[in-house]
């Protein structure tokens, strides 16, 4: 549960968040795939100290005394998992024993805030929850309108308890395009929300816009971003353009090697085992899974769109990495959606409760693309290796 924020104090004029956000709460023991398994959680020395001084049962006390290890070269502590890779504070019925006995105040910051994350941009705080939480994914897959953005006025500074990511002053000087983070965020969110075309087409239209904007920004014209956005609104998505994008067919010769490598380097799942025959990758089986997954998406078109919209916020788009161009950042975003589709195809190929399997597998996408900063450059290099330097090539990766 590592949070990527830069620990800025949050001061927002208003909050902008998906409709599901305000009602989100952890479902604890009812969660089929608790986040309190496998993941390493950091605690500060002060948080551990507070817990050690709490009055609690003998059982909890002994757990507290035996469960924290100080990290090397750091003031932080980690909770070491038990032999079943579960958080030792997790009860048999999957509740947190610290929260149950002492209340939320005694949890670490990470445990309190997870799976929420926030980005502060120009006085607007964008918020969402990570796809690594099963309950969040379940909501996205069942509630068509849950990604509609709502504006909320913060009641007080206490009302915002999470720390928000915020661009540093120096970055705003070095990369003036970051001053338009909100304009760009809203523009792309609008493209990605357009239900009159498939989500793949929306994403490819976004790639065309990202390329155009990147060209201007590269020529030192970041201040023209609002004007370029206005012009692009009129140009993108004419009839012929939409028809030619919708008609792009999957190119397995090009996309499969990319997906294999993405899985090997970044996602690290064993789900390609589902599409093997005689121990080797078997394309017809993958295509069979892909067709079954596509059928599920055709029947529930909002599912992939909601996932794509949540990823847009979750992976801090349009600038996941300030030092990369808008188009390069967009490549990371497309790779995340390609990964979600690839996992869907592999899981639907197995046929065993595929919808539940797909929801659970999205944690891989969240962990690989939003929790791990180091992956951003690796993904960028991988995309370039596979010629993803134009919208046409990026299109092949998600078709
Ligand atoms: S994954 Fe989500 S719902 Fe499940 S235990 Fe964690 S925070 Fe709660």
GROMACS .gro file of N, CA and C in nm, residues 55-67 87-92 95-98 101:
model
   72
   55UNK      N    1  -0.350   0.130   2.550
   55UNK     CA    2  -0.399   0.028   2.643
   55UNK      C    3  -0.486  -0.068   2.564
   56UNK      N    4  -0.444  -0.194   2.564
   56UNK     CA    5  -0.520  -0.291   2.484
   56UNK      C    6  -0.506  -0.429   2.546
   57UNK      N    7  -0.569  -0.528   2.482
   57UNK     CA    8  -0.566  -0.666   2.535
   57UNK      C    9  -0.423  -0.722   2.528
   58UNK      N   10  -0.400  -0.826   2.608
   58UNK     CA   11  -0.268  -0.891   2.609
   58UNK      C   12  -0.235  -0.945   2.470
   59UNK      N   13  -0.338  -1.001   2.404
   59UNK     CA   14  -0.317  -1.061   2.271
   59UNK      C   15  -0.267  -0.955   2.172
   60UNK      N   16  -0.337  -0.840   2.169
   60UNK     CA   17  -0.297  -0.735   2.074
   60UNK      C   18  -0.159  -0.681   2.112
   61UNK      N   19  -0.136  -0.667   2.242
   61UNK     CA   20  -0.006  -0.614   2.286
   61UNK      C   21   0.108  -0.703   2.235
   62UNK      N   22   0.088  -0.835   2.249
   62UNK     CA   23   0.198  -0.922   2.205
   62UNK      C   24   0.214  -0.916   2.052
   63UNK      N   25   0.104  -0.899   1.982
   63UNK     CA   26   0.115  -0.883   1.836
   63UNK      C   27   0.193  -0.755   1.802
   64UNK      N   28   0.160  -0.647   1.873
   64UNK     CA   29   0.227  -0.519   1.847
   64UNK      C   30   0.377  -0.534   1.874
   65UNK      N   31   0.410  -0.601   1.985
   65UNK     CA   32   0.552  -0.614   2.021
   65UNK      C   33   0.630  -0.698   1.921
   66UNK      N   34   0.562  -0.789   1.853
   66UNK     CA   35   0.638  -0.883   1.769
   66UNK      C   36   0.623  -0.857   1.618
   67UNK      N   37   0.544  -0.758   1.578
   67UNK     CA   38   0.511  -0.749   1.434
   67UNK      C   39   0.583  -0.640   1.356
   87UNK      N   40  -0.142  -0.987   0.693
   87UNK     CA   41  -0.105  -0.892   0.798
   87UNK      C   42  -0.135  -0.959   0.933
   88UNK      N   43  -0.040  -0.959   1.026
   88UNK     CA   44  -0.063  -1.031   1.153
   88UNK      C   45  -0.178  -0.972   1.234
   89UNK      N   46  -0.217  -0.848   1.204
   89UNK     CA   47  -0.327  -0.786   1.278
   89UNK      C   48  -0.464  -0.822   1.221
   90UNK      N   49  -0.463  -0.898   1.111
   90UNK     CA   50  -0.590  -0.936   1.049
   90UNK      C   51  -0.652  -1.051   1.129
   91UNK      N   52  -0.780  -1.036   1.167
   91UNK     CA   53  -0.845  -1.142   1.246
   91UNK      C   54  -0.890  -1.255   1.153
   92UNK      N   55  -0.934  -1.363   1.212
   92UNK     CA   56  -0.982  -1.477   1.133
   92UNK      C   57  -1.093  -1.434   1.036
   95UNK      N   58  -1.094  -0.881   0.974
   95UNK     CA   59  -1.103  -0.743   1.023
   95UNK      C   60  -0.969  -0.704   1.082
   96UNK      N   61  -0.945  -0.576   1.088
   96UNK     CA   62  -0.820  -0.529   1.147
   96UNK      C   63  -0.836  -0.525   1.299
   97UNK      N   64  -0.749  -0.598   1.371
   97UNK     CA   65  -0.766  -0.603   1.517
   97UNK      C   66  -0.729  -0.471   1.583
   98UNK      N   67  -0.641  -0.392   1.519
   98UNK     CA   68  -0.608  -0.261   1.577
   98UNK      C   69  -0.731  -0.171   1.570
  101UNK      N   70  -1.013  -0.292   1.809
  101UNK     CA   71  -0.994  -0.273   1.953
  101UNK      C   72  -0.967  -0.128   1.992
   0.00000   0.00000   0.00000
